[in-house]
Amino acid sequence: MRPRAPVLFSLLILCLCTQMLSAVGPRFATTRTSRGVSESVDDIEPGFQRLLDAVVRLDVWETTFDQGAKRTRHGVGSGVIMTPEGHILTNAHVVNPYAERIMITLNNLERVDAELIGWDHWTDLAVVKIKPELLKSRGLSFDYAEFGDSDDLVPGQTVYAVGTPNGLSRTVTRGIISNTDRYFEGSTVGRGYETGHFNTWLQTDAAINPGNSGGPLVLPNGHVVGINTRGYLGAENLGFAVPSDIARSVLDGLIQDGSITRSYIGLRPGPMQDLENFYEIESNRGMLVQSVDPGSPVARSGLRPGDIVLQIDGQNVDGRFPEQLPPIQNFIASRAPGETVELKVRRGFQTITMPVTTEPLESRIGEETALEGWGLGVQKISRTIAREENLDTTDSFLVVGAQPAFPAFEAGIRPGDVITKVNRQTLHSLAELEAIYKAYEADPQKTLMEIDRNHQVRFMVLKP
């Protein structure tokens, strides 16, 4: 019973290396001549040097799980210091909760350890912080950057991407804002986590290559208007960044709480474009209900695919184009879990008012680990997967890997199976399963596992 694969696009998520920028900034005021034509390059403003001094390199050692075995992977990414306390903004696909160690290289080439403050895969952003005691003990200092307003950007405006493309450190590339509202449906980041449901991206032709992830997209004055995140595979000069107005709010939330709490109602929206005549809806009004998650709050309230949401809590909805959908979803997600949201819905020729009580938003991807002595990789069943697969409870574990010749494989356990009980016990957390495994390691004994395979119960014995 394997989770359905998310929709993938030909986007290369840049889990990339970015080295720090040198303390001495390059001179950009130059004149070049080509075929007798003289071209002046605009001077970069003084604030740009401060930005250069705030960009850092992140070396990340991360635990990964491969078919029931633990591995350690080293990756390199970029970040930018955004507060006087040393909070660094980067991408969630650069650093995540599975990071074992995070090392920061400052602009003066000094290296210090950092800790993860929080991450938010929904916007592909994360925050790490330099450990202040290390700075104090070594007499180190740093500078920090400032945000610009991404809402004020217009196509054609000059921007700079700062990073380490393909290992070439201290690189600044110049381009323009190509689009301020790019939307990608069904995108994912590392390990399959969902992203992009609640924001659009800035598109730029400033070169963003492997190595730029987590680095800043900035104006000539050095103000950060985006966090470089992705590029199109096989394309030239098609780069994308998380807008600063999104990054600013996520940074504040992660610093305060370590995570971003959002609400969920289970509505999968679709654009109304080209459908208005069929539904007899005037242009620029309404949002199509593309699908409804089974067992979700809107499903319990009676919402159906094909319904048209006209208003949310009295505010008119305009979901005519795809890029208008993320702000609508963010409007719902910004409510506190447990609040009631009132939907005004058009169904046929009827208009229905429908109250919906929100739930906390959770990822489809549950916490993961590897029980190496059993040759078993497992993932905690999320509420979303439990609903999709018609499971009665989330107190179970999805098998994501089983190594041949190890006890789990020899017992007949295969990827896609769901472990519902161990030694006749229902387990509520991954920690409880790991405790049973540690007891097995200390004193190997036969272990009974109750397995759900295609909604049929099977009993399998793991032998030492």
One Martini backbone bead per residue (centre of mass of N, CA, C, O) as a GRO file, in nm:
protein
  464
    1MET     BB    1   0.073   0.052   0.031
    2ARG     BB    2   0.147   0.303  -0.154
    3PRO     BB    3   0.194   0.611  -0.192
    4ARG     BB    4   0.108   0.846  -0.386
    5ALA     BB    5   0.251   1.008  -0.628
    6PRO     BB    6   0.361   1.301  -0.695
    7VAL     BB    7   0.362   1.564  -0.886
    8LEU     BB    8   0.594   1.625  -1.147
    9PHE     BB    9   0.847   1.839  -1.253
   10SER     BB   10   1.098   1.998  -1.459
   11LEU     BB   11   1.241   2.051  -1.169
   12LEU     BB   12   1.533   2.167  -1.017
   13ILE     BB   13   1.629   2.106  -0.712
   14LEU     BB   14   1.867   2.305  -0.535
   15CYS     BB   15   2.098   2.110  -0.370
   16LEU     BB   16   2.327   2.345  -0.293
   17CYS     BB   17   2.620   2.526  -0.340
   18THR     BB   18   2.743   2.795  -0.109
   19GLN     BB   19   2.961   3.033  -0.081
   20MET     BB   20   3.105   3.276   0.048
   21LEU     BB   21   3.160   3.607   0.048
   22SER     BB   22   3.376   3.832   0.024
   23ALA     BB   23   3.480   4.107   0.200
   24VAL     BB   24   3.570   4.193  -0.085
   25GLY     BB   25   3.425   4.361  -0.320
   26PRO     BB   26   3.347   4.401  -0.625
   27ARG     BB   27   3.379   4.585  -0.920
   28PHE     BB   28   3.105   4.727  -1.125
   29ALA     BB   29   3.235   4.984  -1.246
   30THR     BB   30   3.217   4.969  -1.596
   31THR     BB   31   3.371   4.950  -1.930
   32ARG     BB   32   3.270   4.826  -2.249
   33THR     BB   33   3.389   4.711  -2.575
   34SER     BB   34   3.189   4.635  -2.879
   35ARG     BB   35   3.224   4.711  -3.190
   36GLY     BB   36   3.234   5.025  -3.086
   37VAL     BB   37   3.049   4.975  -2.829
   38SER     BB   38   2.945   5.148  -2.549
   39GLU     BB   39   2.899   5.008  -2.208
   40SER     BB   40   2.723   5.074  -1.920
   41VAL     BB   41   2.748   4.987  -1.580
   42ASP     BB   42   2.588   4.992  -1.310
   43ASP     BB   43   2.606   5.100  -1.007
   44ILE     BB   44   2.646   4.978  -0.703
   45GLU     BB   45   2.534   5.010  -0.406
   46PRO     BB   46   2.655   5.025  -0.086
   47GLY     BB   47   2.457   4.800   0.038
   48PHE     BB   48   2.582   4.550  -0.110
   49GLN     BB   49   2.819   4.485   0.082
   50ARG     BB   50   2.649   4.394   0.320
   51LEU     BB   51   2.532   4.151   0.178
   52LEU     BB   52   2.797   4.000   0.122
   53ASP     BB   53   2.864   3.974   0.438
   54ALA     BB   54   2.584   3.785   0.489
   55VAL     BB   55   2.685   3.556   0.324
   56VAL     BB   56   2.666   3.196   0.338
   57ARG     BB   57   2.782   2.876   0.417
   58LEU     BB   58   2.646   2.536   0.400
   59ASP     BB   59   2.718   2.249   0.592
   60VAL     BB   60   2.552   1.926   0.552
   61TRP     BB   61   2.465   1.657   0.771
   62GLU     BB   62   2.259   1.380   0.664
   63THR     BB   63   2.002   1.164   0.726
   64THR     BB   64   1.943   0.863   0.553
   65PHE     BB   65   1.714   0.627   0.380
   66ASP     BB   66   1.799   0.289   0.249
   67GLN     BB   67   1.634   0.013   0.255
   68GLY     BB   68   1.696   0.002   0.587
   69ALA     BB   69   1.937   0.217   0.577
   70LYS     BB   70   2.181   0.418   0.700
   71ARG     BB   71   2.281   0.749   0.598
   72THR     BB   72   2.537   0.991   0.509
   73ARG     BB   73   2.495   1.327   0.387
   74HIS     BB   74   2.665   1.571   0.196
   75GLY     BB   75   2.592   1.923   0.188
   76VAL     BB   76   2.562   2.234  -0.001
   77GLY     BB   77   2.479   2.576   0.089
   78SER     BB   78   2.286   2.864   0.129
   79GLY     BB   79   2.289   3.193   0.298
   80VAL     BB   80   2.127   3.457   0.506
   81ILE     BB   81   2.172   3.706   0.720
   82MET     BB   82   1.876   3.866   0.908
   83THR     BB   83   2.003   3.908   1.202
   84PRO     BB   84   2.174   4.017   1.487
   85GLU     BB   85   2.154   3.707   1.612
   86GLY     BB   86   2.207   3.495   1.352
   87HIS     BB   87   1.985   3.448   1.143
   88ILE     BB   88   1.935   3.201   0.885
   89LEU     BB   89   1.837   3.199   0.553
   90THR     BB   90   1.690   2.918   0.377
   91ASN     BB   91   1.641   2.603   0.261
   92ALA     BB   92   1.468   2.307   0.316
   93HIS     BB   93   1.654   2.139   0.103
   94VAL     BB   94   1.922   2.197   0.271
   95VAL     BB   95   1.764   2.196   0.558
   96ASN     BB   96   1.669   1.957   0.817
   97PRO     BB   97   1.573   1.746   1.082
   98TYR     BB   98   1.813   1.533   0.970
   99ALA     BB   99   2.034   1.700   1.076
  100GLU     BB  100   2.349   1.653   1.237
  101ARG     BB  101   2.513   1.893   1.085
  102ILE     BB  102   2.601   2.252   1.100
  103MET     BB  103   2.807   2.456   0.886
  104ILE     BB  104   2.954   2.781   0.893
  105THR     BB  105   3.063   3.022   0.649
  106LEU     BB  106   3.199   3.309   0.658
  107ASN     BB  107   3.325   3.589   0.498
  108ASN     BB  108   3.617   3.532   0.666
  109LEU     BB  109   3.630   3.193   0.667
  110GLU     BB  110   3.496   3.124   0.912
  111ARG     BB  111   3.398   2.847   1.129
  112VAL     BB  112   3.066   2.744   1.239
  113ASP     BB  113   2.824   2.633   1.429
  114ALA     BB  114   2.480   2.522   1.390
  115GLU     BB  115   2.121   2.555   1.432
  116LEU     BB  116   1.804   2.443   1.412
  117ILE     BB  117   1.499   2.621   1.431
  118GLY     BB  118   1.344   2.579   1.142
  119TRP     BB  119   1.085   2.450   0.915
  120ASP     BB  120   0.920   2.497   0.568
  121HIS     BB  121   0.818   2.312   0.306
  122TRP     BB  122   0.579   2.482   0.182
  123THR     BB  123   0.823   2.721   0.117
  124ASP     BB  124   1.124   2.634   0.125
  125LEU     BB  125   1.209   2.701   0.439
  126ALA     BB  126   1.483   2.800   0.663
  127VAL     BB  127   1.630   2.813   1.004
  128VAL     BB  128   1.940   2.922   1.128
  129LYS     BB  129   2.191   2.933   1.403
  130ILE     BB  130   2.436   3.079   1.544
  131LYS     BB  131   2.646   3.010   1.796
  132PRO     BB  132   2.719   3.247   2.028
  133GLU     BB  133   2.952   3.114   2.198
  134LEU     BB  134   3.147   3.085   1.956
  135LEU     BB  135   3.177   3.381   1.884
  136LYS     BB  136   3.276   3.483   2.160
  137SER     BB  137   3.527   3.291   2.200
  138ARG     BB  138   3.647   3.401   1.897
  139GLY     BB  139   3.576   3.701   1.814
  140LEU     BB  140   3.321   3.713   1.627
  141SER     BB  141   3.162   3.854   1.335
  142PHE     BB  142   2.871   4.013   1.170
  143ASP     BB  143   2.641   4.056   0.914
  144TYR     BB  144   2.325   4.195   0.791
  145ALA     BB  145   2.033   4.187   0.622
  146GLU     BB  146   1.769   4.320   0.414
  147PHE     BB  147   1.453   4.373   0.327
  148GLY     BB  148   1.245   4.376   0.064
  149ASP     BB  149   0.972   4.444  -0.165
  150SER     BB  150   0.813   4.217  -0.368
  151ASP     BB  151   0.546   4.376  -0.442
  152ASP     BB  152   0.723   4.607  -0.610
  153LEU     BB  153   0.781   4.438  -0.836
  154VAL     BB  154   0.894   4.435  -1.184
  155PRO     BB  155   0.923   4.372  -1.489
  156GLY     BB  156   1.277   4.441  -1.564
  157GLN     BB  157   1.413   4.436  -1.304
  158THR     BB  158   1.700   4.458  -1.132
  159VAL     BB  159   1.901   4.169  -1.037
  160TYR     BB  160   2.072   3.953  -0.787
  161ALA     BB  161   2.260   3.653  -0.769
  162VAL     BB  162   2.382   3.472  -0.484
  163GLY     BB  163   2.667   3.235  -0.508
  164THR     BB  164   2.768   2.869  -0.591
  165PRO     BB  165   2.798   2.771  -0.889
  166ASN     BB  166   2.938   2.478  -0.929
  167GLY     BB  167   3.161   2.580  -0.698
  168LEU     BB  168   3.164   2.895  -0.759
  169SER     BB  169   3.272   3.119  -0.569
  170ARG     BB  170   3.169   3.435  -0.537
  171THR     BB  171   2.888   3.472  -0.703
  172VAL     BB  172   2.752   3.714  -0.939
  173THR     BB  173   2.433   3.760  -1.089
  174ARG     BB  174   2.264   3.911  -1.365
  175GLY     BB  175   1.923   4.054  -1.394
  176ILE     BB  176   1.575   3.998  -1.415
  177ILE     BB  177   1.245   4.032  -1.384
  178SER     BB  178   1.017   3.812  -1.546
  179ASN     BB  179   0.827   3.726  -1.293
  180THR     BB  180   0.587   3.763  -1.006
  181ASP     BB  181   0.370   3.487  -1.068
  182ARG     BB  182   0.469   3.189  -1.031
  183TYR     BB  183   0.326   2.857  -1.097
  184PHE     BB  184   0.335   2.531  -0.918
  185GLU     BB  185   0.199   2.228  -0.943
  186GLY     BB  186   0.287   1.971  -0.731
  187SER     BB  187   0.531   2.030  -0.562
  188THR     BB  188   0.859   1.922  -0.445
  189VAL     BB  189   1.081   1.817  -0.202
  190GLY     BB  190   1.266   1.664  -0.009
  191ARG     BB  191   1.122   1.342   0.039
  192GLY     BB  192   0.830   1.462  -0.080
  193TYR     BB  193   0.760   1.733   0.007
  194GLU     BB  194   0.550   1.982   0.011
  195THR     BB  195   0.499   2.267  -0.221
  196GLY     BB  196   0.343   2.581  -0.319
  197HIS     BB  197   0.039   2.628  -0.205
  198PHE     BB  198   0.101   2.947  -0.068
  199ASN     BB  199   0.280   3.029  -0.327
  200THR     BB  200   0.470   3.213  -0.533
  201TRP     BB  201   0.715   3.300  -0.783
  202LEU     BB  202   1.007   3.426  -0.881
  203GLN     BB  203   1.127   3.529  -1.196
  204THR     BB  204   1.459   3.479  -1.346
  205ASP     BB  205   1.767   3.548  -1.550
  206ALA     BB  206   1.939   3.498  -1.330
  207ALA     BB  207   2.174   3.284  -1.262
  208ILE     BB  208   2.053   2.952  -1.159
  209ASN     BB  209   2.241   2.709  -1.004
  210PRO     BB  210   2.405   2.474  -0.878
  211GLY     BB  211   2.455   2.657  -0.554
  212ASN     BB  212   2.207   2.879  -0.497
  213SER     BB  213   2.065   2.764  -0.270
  214GLY     BB  214   1.952   3.010  -0.030
  215GLY     BB  215   2.015   3.248  -0.174
  216PRO     BB  216   2.002   3.574  -0.271
  217LEU     BB  217   1.772   3.808  -0.404
  218VAL     BB  218   1.873   4.131  -0.530
  219LEU     BB  219   1.920   4.452  -0.514
  220PRO     BB  220   2.143   4.708  -0.566
  221ASN     BB  221   2.107   4.780  -0.241
  222GLY     BB  222   2.081   4.468  -0.101
  223HIS     BB  223   1.797   4.388  -0.096
  224VAL     BB  224   1.585   4.129  -0.011
  225VAL     BB  225   1.346   3.964  -0.254
  226GLY     BB  226   1.478   3.664  -0.233
  227ILE     BB  227   1.496   3.296  -0.246
  228ASN     BB  228   1.681   3.080  -0.390
  229THR     BB  229   1.559   2.752  -0.535
  230ARG     BB  230   1.517   2.722  -0.864
  231GLY     BB  231   1.530   2.531  -1.179
  232TYR     BB  232   1.529   2.451  -1.504
  233LEU     BB  233   1.562   2.171  -1.672
  234GLY     BB  234   1.752   2.252  -1.960
  235ALA     BB  235   1.754   2.554  -1.907
  236GLU     BB  236   1.782   2.909  -1.965
  237ASN     BB  237   1.725   3.149  -1.745
  238LEU     BB  238   1.533   2.972  -1.522
  239GLY     BB  239   1.453   3.121  -1.228
  240PHE     BB  240   1.368   3.078  -0.865
  241ALA     BB  241   1.190   3.261  -0.599
  242VAL     BB  242   1.115   3.347  -0.288
  243PRO     BB  243   0.942   3.581  -0.165
  244SER     BB  244   0.998   3.814   0.083
  245ASP     BB  245   0.707   3.830   0.203
  246ILE     BB  246   0.719   3.531   0.280
  247ALA     BB  247   0.998   3.507   0.423
  248ARG     BB  248   0.945   3.703   0.657
  249SER     BB  249   0.710   3.546   0.797
  250VAL     BB  250   0.861   3.277   0.831
  251LEU     BB  251   1.096   3.378   0.995
  252ASP     BB  252   0.931   3.481   1.236
  253GLY     BB  253   0.786   3.210   1.302
  254LEU     BB  254   1.042   3.033   1.348
  255ILE     BB  255   1.167   3.200   1.574
  256GLN     BB  256   0.919   3.181   1.771
  257ASP     BB  257   0.818   2.845   1.714
  258GLY     BB  258   0.972   2.648   1.482
  259SER     BB  259   0.690   2.683   1.330
  260ILE     BB  260   0.409   2.644   1.101
  261THR     BB  261   0.075   2.711   1.144
  262ARG     BB  262  -0.191   2.538   0.979
  263SER     BB  263  -0.476   2.500   0.787
  264TYR     BB  264  -0.736   2.246   0.712
  265ILE     BB  265  -1.003   2.117   0.464
  266GLY     BB  266  -0.964   1.950   0.169
  267LEU     BB  267  -0.931   2.151  -0.072
  268ARG     BB  268  -0.907   2.121  -0.430
  269PRO     BB  269  -0.817   2.345  -0.653
  270GLY     BB  270  -0.939   2.529  -0.947
  271PRO     BB  271  -0.959   2.686  -1.230
  272MET     BB  272  -1.203   2.883  -1.423
  273GLN     BB  273  -1.085   2.875  -1.685
  274ASP     BB  274  -1.323   2.815  -1.943
  275LEU     BB  275  -1.591   2.757  -1.729
  276GLU     BB  276  -1.808   2.979  -1.701
  277ASN     BB  277  -2.023   2.894  -1.913
  278PHE     BB  278  -2.091   2.611  -1.789
  279TYR     BB  279  -2.164   2.762  -1.493
  280GLU     BB  280  -2.277   3.049  -1.508
  281ILE     BB  281  -2.020   3.248  -1.462
  282GLU     BB  282  -1.868   3.514  -1.402
  283SER     BB  283  -1.601   3.674  -1.441
  284ASN     BB  284  -1.392   3.677  -1.172
  285ARG     BB  285  -1.552   3.424  -1.029
  286GLY     BB  286  -1.448   3.193  -0.842
  287MET     BB  287  -1.383   2.840  -0.739
  288LEU     BB  288  -1.283   2.536  -0.813
  289VAL     BB  289  -1.368   2.205  -0.725
  290GLN     BB  290  -1.169   1.946  -0.799
  291SER     BB  291  -1.136   1.822  -0.499
  292VAL     BB  292  -1.185   1.582  -0.219
  293ASP     BB  293  -1.085   1.480   0.071
  294PRO     BB  294  -1.106   1.211   0.245
  295GLY     BB  295  -1.242   1.294   0.560
  296SER     BB  296  -1.265   1.585   0.549
  297PRO     BB  297  -1.412   1.873   0.637
  298VAL     BB  298  -1.557   1.916   0.355
  299ALA     BB  299  -1.672   1.631   0.336
  300ARG     BB  300  -1.847   1.653   0.597
  301SER     BB  301  -2.003   1.918   0.474
  302GLY     BB  302  -2.059   1.836   0.142
  303LEU     BB  303  -1.849   1.878  -0.053
  304ARG     BB  304  -1.795   1.893  -0.415
  305PRO     BB  305  -1.707   1.817  -0.708
  306GLY     BB  306  -1.787   2.120  -0.901
  307ASP     BB  307  -1.793   2.323  -0.716
  308ILE     BB  308  -1.843   2.679  -0.626
  309VAL     BB  309  -1.647   2.919  -0.478
  310LEU     BB  310  -1.747   3.251  -0.388
  311GLN     BB  311  -1.700   3.249  -0.065
  312ILE     BB  312  -1.497   3.361   0.227
  313ASP     BB  313  -1.615   3.504   0.484
  314GLY     BB  314  -1.752   3.725   0.266
  315GLN     BB  315  -1.528   3.687   0.050
  316ASN     BB  316  -1.446   3.719  -0.253
  317VAL     BB  317  -1.369   3.491  -0.524
  318ASP     BB  318  -1.065   3.469  -0.742
  319GLY     BB  319  -1.002   3.167  -0.958
  320ARG     BB  320  -0.924   3.185  -1.272
  321PHE     BB  321  -0.617   3.151  -1.213
  322PRO     BB  322  -0.357   2.970  -1.098
  323GLU     BB  323  -0.199   3.217  -0.948
  324GLN     BB  324  -0.466   3.266  -0.752
  325LEU     BB  325  -0.467   3.016  -0.552
  326PRO     BB  326  -0.256   3.047  -0.318
  327PRO     BB  327  -0.389   3.290  -0.165
  328ILE     BB  328  -0.647   3.133  -0.097
  329GLN     BB  329  -0.512   2.906   0.063
  330ASN     BB  330  -0.371   3.098   0.267
  331PHE     BB  331  -0.628   3.215   0.390
  332ILE     BB  332  -0.707   2.946   0.520
  333ALA     BB  333  -0.430   2.859   0.657
  334SER     BB  334  -0.423   3.121   0.857
  335ARG     BB  335  -0.598   2.983   1.029
  336ALA     BB  336  -0.699   2.849   1.310
  337PRO     BB  337  -0.729   2.567   1.445
  338GLY     BB  338  -1.090   2.518   1.485
  339GLU     BB  339  -1.208   2.698   1.300
  340THR     BB  340  -1.471   2.865   1.130
  341VAL     BB  341  -1.557   2.832   0.787
  342GLU     BB  342  -1.737   3.017   0.541
  343LEU     BB  343  -1.906   2.885   0.262
  344LYS     BB  344  -1.991   2.995  -0.065
  345VAL     BB  345  -2.192   2.787  -0.280
  346ARG     BB  346  -2.209   2.662  -0.611
  347ARG     BB  347  -2.491   2.440  -0.718
  348GLY     BB  348  -2.574   2.493  -0.994
  349PHE     BB  349  -2.864   2.692  -0.897
  350GLN     BB  350  -2.735   2.687  -0.617
  351THR     BB  351  -2.694   2.841  -0.288
  352ILE     BB  352  -2.449   2.759  -0.036
  353THR     BB  353  -2.403   2.738   0.312
  354MET     BB  354  -2.075   2.635   0.457
  355PRO     BB  355  -1.955   2.501   0.737
  356VAL     BB  356  -1.598   2.485   0.843
  357THR     BB  357  -1.371   2.291   1.026
  358THR     BB  358  -1.060   2.313   1.110
  359GLU     BB  359  -0.733   2.174   1.066
  360PRO     BB  360  -0.434   2.064   1.093
  361LEU     BB  361  -0.162   2.078   0.902
  362GLU     BB  362  -0.034   1.799   0.708
  363SER     BB  363   0.174   1.579   0.593
  364ARG     BB  364   0.219   1.288   0.410
  365ILE     BB  365   0.496   1.285   0.547
  366GLY     BB  366   0.650   1.093   0.765
  367GLU     BB  367   0.831   0.976   0.993
  368GLU     BB  368   1.171   0.843   0.972
  369THR     BB  369   1.334   0.510   0.965
  370ALA     BB  370   1.596   0.267   1.062
  371LEU     BB  371   1.609  -0.096   1.115
  372GLU     BB  372   1.892  -0.256   1.057
  373GLY     BB  373   1.869  -0.544   1.185
  374TRP     BB  374   1.599  -0.589   1.000
  375GLY     BB  375   1.596  -0.429   0.727
  376LEU     BB  376   1.407  -0.162   0.807
  377GLY     BB  377   1.188   0.077   0.656
  378VAL     BB  378   1.007   0.352   0.810
  379GLN     BB  379   0.677   0.524   0.823
  380LYS     BB  380   0.472   0.732   0.950
  381ILE     BB  381   0.143   0.753   0.954
  382SER     BB  382  -0.056   0.971   0.817
  383ARG     BB  383  -0.356   1.115   0.797
  384THR     BB  384  -0.368   1.125   0.489
  385ILE     BB  385  -0.299   0.827   0.431
  386ALA     BB  386  -0.523   0.702   0.600
  387ARG     BB  387  -0.750   0.817   0.424
  388GLU     BB  388  -0.662   0.711   0.143
  389GLU     BB  389  -0.641   0.393   0.270
  390ASN     BB  390  -0.860   0.329   0.487
  391LEU     BB  391  -0.761   0.376   0.775
  392ASP     BB  392  -0.839   0.370   1.118
  393THR     BB  393  -0.532   0.459   1.179
  394THR     BB  394  -0.207   0.615   1.275
  395ASP     BB  395  -0.107   0.347   1.438
  396SER     BB  396   0.131   0.322   1.201
  397PHE     BB  397   0.355   0.164   0.942
  398LEU     BB  398   0.541   0.225   0.665
  399VAL     BB  399   0.696   0.040   0.426
  400VAL     BB  400   1.005   0.154   0.245
  401GLY     BB  401   1.205  -0.093   0.339
  402ALA     BB  402   1.373  -0.416   0.234
  403GLN     BB  403   1.634  -0.620   0.298
  404PRO     BB  404   1.791  -0.862   0.177
  405ALA     BB  405   1.848  -1.122   0.424
  406PHE     BB  406   1.672  -1.003   0.630
  407PRO     BB  407   1.433  -1.055   0.860
  408ALA     BB  408   1.198  -0.903   0.718
  409PHE     BB  409   1.226  -1.034   0.439
  410GLU     BB  410   1.217  -1.336   0.536
  411ALA     BB  411   0.918  -1.291   0.654
  412GLY     BB  412   0.770  -1.105   0.399
  413ILE     BB  413   0.837  -0.817   0.398
  414ARG     BB  414   0.719  -0.521   0.217
  415PRO     BB  415   0.688  -0.267   0.035
  416GLY     BB  416   0.368  -0.119   0.149
  417ASP     BB  417   0.337  -0.212   0.406
  418VAL     BB  418   0.149  -0.231   0.724
  419ILE     BB  419   0.220  -0.167   1.054
  420THR     BB  420   0.001  -0.233   1.340
  421LYS     BB  421   0.176  -0.456   1.505
  422VAL     BB  422   0.387  -0.542   1.800
  423ASN     BB  423   0.355  -0.791   1.993
  424ARG     BB  424   0.038  -0.700   2.010
  425GLN     BB  425   0.105  -0.394   1.979
  426THR     BB  426   0.010  -0.065   1.991
  427LEU     BB  427   0.161   0.205   1.821
  428HIS     BB  428   0.204   0.574   1.851
  429SER     BB  429   0.520   0.573   1.781
  430LEU     BB  430   0.842   0.567   1.675
  431ALA     BB  431   0.971   0.538   1.958
  432GLU     BB  432   0.832   0.269   2.031
  433LEU     BB  433   0.956   0.103   1.804
  434GLU     BB  434   1.255   0.163   1.878
  435ALA     BB  435   1.241   0.028   2.160
  436ILE     BB  436   1.192  -0.260   2.061
  437TYR     BB  437   1.448  -0.276   1.889
  438LYS     BB  438   1.656  -0.231   2.118
  439ALA     BB  439   1.573  -0.486   2.271
  440TYR     BB  440   1.654  -0.674   2.043
  441GLU     BB  441   1.955  -0.600   2.033
  442ALA     BB  442   2.014  -0.690   2.332
  443ASP     BB  443   1.779  -0.941   2.286
  444PRO     BB  444   1.730  -1.164   2.065
  445GLN     BB  445   1.402  -1.208   1.931
  446LYS     BB  446   1.115  -1.295   1.844
  447THR     BB  447   0.896  -1.111   1.610
  448LEU     BB  448   0.569  -0.985   1.596
  449MET     BB  449   0.383  -0.900   1.295
  450GLU     BB  450   0.126  -0.685   1.193
  451ILE     BB  451  -0.020  -0.689   0.863
  452ASP     BB  452  -0.116  -0.462   0.603
  453ARG     BB  453  -0.238  -0.602   0.287
  454ASN     BB  454  -0.477  -0.493   0.110
  455HIS     BB  455  -0.673  -0.533   0.366
  456GLN     BB  456  -0.491  -0.770   0.479
  457VAL     BB  457  -0.414  -0.987   0.730
  458ARG     BB  458  -0.080  -1.042   0.863
  459PHE     BB  459   0.160  -1.282   1.001
  460MET     BB  460   0.499  -1.204   1.113
  461VAL     BB  461   0.827  -1.348   1.172
  462LEU     BB  462   1.112  -1.236   1.332
  463LYS     BB  463   1.438  -1.365   1.300
  464PRO     BB  464   1.766  -1.368   1.420
   0.00000   0.00000   0.00000
